Amino acid sequence: MAFPKDFLWGGATAANQYEGGYLSGGKGLSTLDAITGGSHTEPRMITYKTKDGVIESCTRDQALPEGATGYIDSEKYYPSHVATDFYHHYKEDIALFAEMGYKCFRLSIAWSRICPKGTEEINEEGLQFYDDVFDELLKHGIEPIVTINHFDIPMYLADELDGWSNRKVIDYFLFFCETLFKRYKDKVKYWMTFNEINFLRSWTQIGIHNNDRQSKYQAAHHLFVASGKAVKLGHEINPDFQIGMMVAYIPSYPMSCRPEDVMEALQFNREQEFYIDVQVKGYYPAHKIKEFERDSIVIKKEPGDDEIIKEGTVDYIGFSYYMSTVSSADPKDVKYVGGNQMPAVKNPYLEESDWGWAVDPLGLRISLSSLYDRYNVPLFVVENGFGAVDKLEEDGTIKDEYRIDYFQKHIKAMKDAIELDGVDLIGYTPWGCIDLVSAGTGEMKKRYGFIYVDMDDEGNGTLERSRKESFYWYQKAIASNGEDLSK
């Protein structure tokens, strides 16, 4: 058998896309509470108030004016406010996860539910909510996998401190981590510090107003220091904690065997591996230091930062894998398609989803093998999935054979990576195991789940849960420990 007996089969979600209850139980505002919905062609927008009191909006990756603050416009729809309402349905949902046979469930904790402003003020009702969730999971024999911070920051820290550009946020984050580690030290074993750390780039995710490269890399340094401190702190509180990092991994192939294309692919892959290098190897790679020198980027460090990063290396690499891309030395001569948080170059050898994401199962085996060869630490595929429009039939069924086909091929790729390449793989938590709001577009119609949730792009629906055909397929796959992948 390829998969180890203790392999962690499960599913993954994020608080801002799934939890809802955005002001319930003492929760404070998050940056993502001020992000509207969008579509494949229409971007999600930040609504904000200028320092002169004017209400404006911009795309979620644009820079905000100095002094601008997040603003909730009562005339607009914000998908995160209700999402698919795990806050009020967690017992029902966890029972469905248990029915599928989950060994684990990856979720994130809303920072502003625990610390409403992100400061050292604690909301006990928020802590109790997660106590209840963890207790419910453990009752069903499901291991919680916790992402400490997933794509947002308390709005107060963004508005008042300019988010992660301000070093003070490191201390606030450490207070948040310490609160979680001590409260849940006997309930949670597996943690990840930041979700897709290589995609943290704007006010939306890290609260910074200025999006130039100097600002983004300075914020990234603060994230690295915060992660290093969190790993060390967590191990002191409970030596059995397994604390990992999380990166969006999108392997890039050269468009051709022309050396210039190969170099472009090397540079593309280096940019994501930089974030892994720092958190696994414990230092900035030489090529990045040279890049900073060429581009006059100066990372302001305090004494001891390098030691903190070195001492706070992670126990495992968590990563998302949805697609691959292609690199060319002549970018004007290629065709671009959709992608995870970024446009991607079309690969003529691969099919794409309706949202333009390349479907590349072999790319997952390639990613697992290259990452394990490079870092030699355990790996965890914490996101992987297929966004599609699902049809609810008159008899209540959802026939999503396309999703089954996607997972069948990707699980086979993981099996090959373990059995043939010797990769140490901890587990697999497909993304959006239950329908939730798309991070990229804010849509509900772009569905990922094994469980259908009755909600549309405007927030209309009963929130009733229904099992898709993929629900029963994944149930069988888990029961056989990945051996029976037949349709």
PDB file of N, CA, C and O in Angstrom, residues 13-47:
ATOM      1  N   THR A  13     -10.732  24.499   4.473  1.00  0.00           N
ATOM      2  CA  THR A  13     -11.546  25.718   4.332  1.00  0.00           C
ATOM      3  C   THR A  13     -10.768  26.896   4.918  1.00  0.00           C
ATOM      4  O   THR A  13      -9.705  26.729   5.491  1.00  0.00           O
ATOM      5  N   ALA A  14     -11.356  28.094   4.797  1.00  0.00           N
ATOM      6  CA  ALA A  14     -10.801  29.305   5.422  1.00  0.00           C
ATOM      7  C   ALA A  14     -11.933  30.074   6.069  1.00  0.00           C
ATOM      8  O   ALA A  14     -13.048  30.138   5.527  1.00  0.00           O
ATOM      9  N   ALA A  15     -11.654  30.693   7.206  1.00  0.00           N
ATOM     10  CA  ALA A  15     -12.693  31.400   7.948  1.00  0.00           C
ATOM     11  C   ALA A  15     -13.385  32.457   7.098  1.00  0.00           C
ATOM     12  O   ALA A  15     -14.620  32.552   7.081  1.00  0.00           O
ATOM     13  N   ASN A  16     -12.610  33.271   6.362  1.00  0.00           N
ATOM     14  CA  ASN A  16     -13.227  34.390   5.634  1.00  0.00           C
ATOM     15  C   ASN A  16     -14.051  33.936   4.442  1.00  0.00           C
ATOM     16  O   ASN A  16     -14.817  34.722   3.893  1.00  0.00           O
ATOM     17  N   GLN A  17     -13.917  32.684   4.024  1.00  0.00           N
ATOM     18  CA  GLN A  17     -14.672  32.173   2.888  1.00  0.00           C
ATOM     19  C   GLN A  17     -15.780  31.208   3.302  1.00  0.00           C
ATOM     20  O   GLN A  17     -16.623  30.853   2.481  1.00  0.00           O
ATOM     21  N   TYR A  18     -15.793  30.811   4.554  1.00  0.00           N
ATOM     22  CA  TYR A  18     -16.676  29.725   4.991  1.00  0.00           C
ATOM     23  C   TYR A  18     -17.412  30.026   6.292  1.00  0.00           C
ATOM     24  O   TYR A  18     -18.594  29.720   6.428  1.00  0.00           O
ATOM     25  N   GLU A  19     -16.742  30.683   7.212  1.00  0.00           N
ATOM     26  CA  GLU A  19     -17.267  30.777   8.573  1.00  0.00           C
ATOM     27  C   GLU A  19     -18.494  31.660   8.703  1.00  0.00           C
ATOM     28  O   GLU A  19     -19.471  31.308   9.371  1.00  0.00           O
ATOM     29  N   GLY A  20     -18.478  32.850   8.086  1.00  0.00           N
ATOM     30  CA  GLY A  20     -19.590  33.778   8.251  1.00  0.00           C
ATOM     31  C   GLY A  20     -19.626  34.355   9.660  1.00  0.00           C
ATOM     32  O   GLY A  20     -18.612  34.422  10.354  1.00  0.00           O
ATOM     33  N   GLY A  21     -20.813  34.774  10.095  1.00  0.00           N
ATOM     34  CA  GLY A  21     -20.961  35.354  11.434  1.00  0.00           C
ATOM     35  C   GLY A  21     -20.014  36.513  11.655  1.00  0.00           C
ATOM     36  O   GLY A  21     -19.373  36.621  12.699  1.00  0.00           O
ATOM     37  N   TYR A  22     -19.931  37.418  10.670  1.00  0.00           N
ATOM     38  CA  TYR A  22     -18.825  38.376  10.650  1.00  0.00           C
ATOM     39  C   TYR A  22     -18.840  39.374  11.797  1.00  0.00           C
ATOM     40  O   TYR A  22     -17.798  39.930  12.136  1.00  0.00           O
ATOM     41  N   LEU A  23     -19.978  39.607  12.423  1.00  0.00           N
ATOM     42  CA  LEU A  23     -20.015  40.450  13.629  1.00  0.00           C
ATOM     43  C   LEU A  23     -20.655  39.704  14.799  1.00  0.00           C
ATOM     44  O   LEU A  23     -21.004  40.317  15.797  1.00  0.00           O
ATOM     45  N   SER A  24     -20.804  38.398  14.672  1.00  0.00           N
ATOM     46  CA  SER A  24     -21.427  37.610  15.733  1.00  0.00           C
ATOM     47  C   SER A  24     -20.424  37.288  16.835  1.00  0.00           C
ATOM     48  O   SER A  24     -19.224  37.166  16.585  1.00  0.00           O
ATOM     49  N   GLY A  25     -20.929  37.173  18.039  1.00  0.00           N
ATOM     50  CA  GLY A  25     -20.101  36.712  19.146  1.00  0.00           C
ATOM     51  C   GLY A  25     -18.908  37.569  19.464  1.00  0.00           C
ATOM     52  O   GLY A  25     -17.870  37.068  19.881  1.00  0.00           O
ATOM     53  N   GLY A  26     -19.029  38.898  19.254  1.00  0.00           N
ATOM     54  CA  GLY A  26     -17.953  39.814  19.618  1.00  0.00           C
ATOM     55  C   GLY A  26     -16.836  39.939  18.607  1.00  0.00           C
ATOM     56  O   GLY A  26     -15.813  40.567  18.891  1.00  0.00           O
ATOM     57  N   LYS A  27     -16.988  39.369  17.418  1.00  0.00           N
ATOM     58  CA  LYS A  27     -15.935  39.450  16.407  1.00  0.00           C
ATOM     59  C   LYS A  27     -15.757  40.885  15.917  1.00  0.00           C
ATOM     60  O   LYS A  27     -16.713  41.626  15.737  1.00  0.00           O
ATOM     61  N   GLY A  28     -14.500  41.273  15.666  1.00  0.00           N
ATOM     62  CA  GLY A  28     -14.195  42.566  15.083  1.00  0.00           C
ATOM     63  C   GLY A  28     -14.112  42.476  13.570  1.00  0.00           C
ATOM     64  O   GLY A  28     -14.219  41.394  12.983  1.00  0.00           O
ATOM     65  N   LEU A  29     -13.906  43.623  12.934  1.00  0.00           N
ATOM     66  CA  LEU A  29     -13.837  43.665  11.477  1.00  0.00           C
ATOM     67  C   LEU A  29     -12.478  43.186  10.972  1.00  0.00           C
ATOM     68  O   LEU A  29     -11.443  43.456  11.580  1.00  0.00           O
ATOM     69  N   SER A  30     -12.501  42.514   9.836  1.00  0.00           N
ATOM     70  CA  SER A  30     -11.310  42.075   9.125  1.00  0.00           C
ATOM     71  C   SER A  30     -11.238  42.817   7.788  1.00  0.00           C
ATOM     72  O   SER A  30     -12.259  43.306   7.286  1.00  0.00           O
ATOM     73  N   THR A  31     -10.039  42.899   7.235  1.00  0.00           N
ATOM     74  CA  THR A  31      -9.904  43.551   5.933  1.00  0.00           C
ATOM     75  C   THR A  31     -10.812  42.912   4.892  1.00  0.00           C
ATOM     76  O   THR A  31     -11.405  43.602   4.055  1.00  0.00           O
ATOM     77  N   LEU A  32     -10.950  41.592   4.928  1.00  0.00           N
ATOM     78  CA  LEU A  32     -11.763  40.926   3.918  1.00  0.00           C
ATOM     79  C   LEU A  32     -13.252  41.148   4.108  1.00  0.00           C
ATOM     80  O   LEU A  32     -14.044  40.796   3.229  1.00  0.00           O
ATOM     81  N   ASP A  33     -13.647  41.749   5.217  1.00  0.00           N
ATOM     82  CA  ASP A  33     -15.050  42.130   5.383  1.00  0.00           C
ATOM     83  C   ASP A  33     -15.416  43.321   4.509  1.00  0.00           C
ATOM     84  O   ASP A  33     -16.596  43.620   4.335  1.00  0.00           O
ATOM     85  N   ALA A  34     -14.420  44.004   3.949  1.00  0.00           N
ATOM     86  CA  ALA A  34     -14.669  45.163   3.094  1.00  0.00           C
ATOM     87  C   ALA A  34     -14.361  44.858   1.631  1.00  0.00           C
ATOM     88  O   ALA A  34     -14.114  45.765   0.840  1.00  0.00           O
ATOM     89  N   ILE A  35     -14.391  43.572   1.256  1.00  0.00           N
ATOM     90  CA  ILE A  35     -14.123  43.170  -0.118  1.00  0.00           C
ATOM     91  C   ILE A  35     -15.418  42.635  -0.730  1.00  0.00           C
ATOM     92  O   ILE A  35     -16.021  41.687  -0.215  1.00  0.00           O
ATOM     93  N   THR A  36     -15.835  43.228  -1.838  1.00  0.00           N
ATOM     94  CA  THR A  36     -17.073  42.818  -2.492  1.00  0.00           C
ATOM     95  C   THR A  36     -16.877  41.529  -3.279  1.00  0.00           C
ATOM     96  O   THR A  36     -15.765  41.030  -3.420  1.00  0.00           O
ATOM     97  N   GLY A  37     -17.980  41.030  -3.834  1.00  0.00           N
ATOM     98  CA  GLY A  37     -17.905  39.908  -4.750  1.00  0.00           C
ATOM     99  C   GLY A  37     -17.437  40.369  -6.117  1.00  0.00           C
ATOM    100  O   GLY A  37     -17.310  41.567  -6.385  1.00  0.00           O
ATOM    101  N   GLY A  38     -17.169  39.415  -6.989  1.00  0.00           N
ATOM    102  CA  GLY A  38     -16.755  39.715  -8.351  1.00  0.00           C
ATOM    103  C   GLY A  38     -17.106  38.545  -9.241  1.00  0.00           C
ATOM    104  O   GLY A  38     -18.040  37.801  -8.959  1.00  0.00           O
ATOM    105  N   SER A  39     -16.358  38.364 -10.300  1.00  0.00           N
ATOM    106  CA  SER A  39     -16.581  37.250 -11.210  1.00  0.00           C
ATOM    107  C   SER A  39     -15.293  36.961 -11.962  1.00  0.00           C
ATOM    108  O   SER A  39     -14.249  37.579 -11.694  1.00  0.00           O
ATOM    109  N   HIS A  40     -15.389  36.064 -12.934  1.00  0.00           N
ATOM    110  CA  HIS A  40     -14.225  35.724 -13.754  1.00  0.00           C
ATOM    111  C   HIS A  40     -13.739  36.938 -14.541  1.00  0.00           C
ATOM    112  O   HIS A  40     -12.553  37.063 -14.851  1.00  0.00           O
ATOM    113  N   THR A  41     -14.651  37.862 -14.845  1.00  0.00           N
ATOM    114  CA  THR A  41     -14.308  39.039 -15.649  1.00  0.00           C
ATOM    115  C   THR A  41     -14.361  40.350 -14.879  1.00  0.00           C
ATOM    116  O   THR A  41     -13.791  41.354 -15.315  1.00  0.00           O
ATOM    117  N   GLU A  42     -15.037  40.354 -13.734  1.00  0.00           N
ATOM    118  CA  GLU A  42     -15.154  41.568 -12.918  1.00  0.00           C
ATOM    119  C   GLU A  42     -14.380  41.392 -11.615  1.00  0.00           C
ATOM    120  O   GLU A  42     -14.635  40.443 -10.869  1.00  0.00           O
ATOM    121  N   PRO A  43     -13.412  42.286 -11.314  1.00  0.00           N
ATOM    122  CA  PRO A  43     -12.591  42.094 -10.112  1.00  0.00           C
ATOM    123  C   PRO A  43     -13.357  42.355  -8.822  1.00  0.00           C
ATOM    124  O   PRO A  43     -14.336  43.126  -8.810  1.00  0.00           O
ATOM    125  N   ARG A  44     -12.941  41.728  -7.748  1.00  0.00           N
ATOM    126  CA  ARG A  44     -13.433  42.070  -6.413  1.00  0.00           C
ATOM    127  C   ARG A  44     -12.892  43.442  -6.047  1.00  0.00           C
ATOM    128  O   ARG A  44     -11.786  43.815  -6.445  1.00  0.00           O
ATOM    129  N   MET A  45     -13.652  44.189  -5.271  1.00  0.00           N
ATOM    130  CA  MET A  45     -13.295  45.572  -4.960  1.00  0.00           C
ATOM    131  C   MET A  45     -13.182  45.784  -3.456  1.00  0.00           C
ATOM    132  O   MET A  45     -13.952  45.212  -2.670  1.00  0.00           O
ATOM    133  N   ILE A  46     -12.226  46.635  -3.071  1.00  0.00           N
ATOM    134  CA  ILE A  46     -12.128  47.131  -1.695  1.00  0.00           C
ATOM    135  C   ILE A  46     -12.962  48.397  -1.601  1.00  0.00           C
ATOM    136  O   ILE A  46     -12.841  49.298  -2.440  1.00  0.00           O
ATOM    137  N   THR A  47     -13.824  48.492  -0.607  1.00  0.00           N
ATOM    138  CA  THR A  47     -14.508  49.756  -0.345  1.00  0.00           C
ATOM    139  C   THR A  47     -13.827  50.430   0.841  1.00  0.00           C
ATOM    140  O   THR A  47     -13.562  49.790   1.853  1.00  0.00           O
TER     141      THR A  47
END
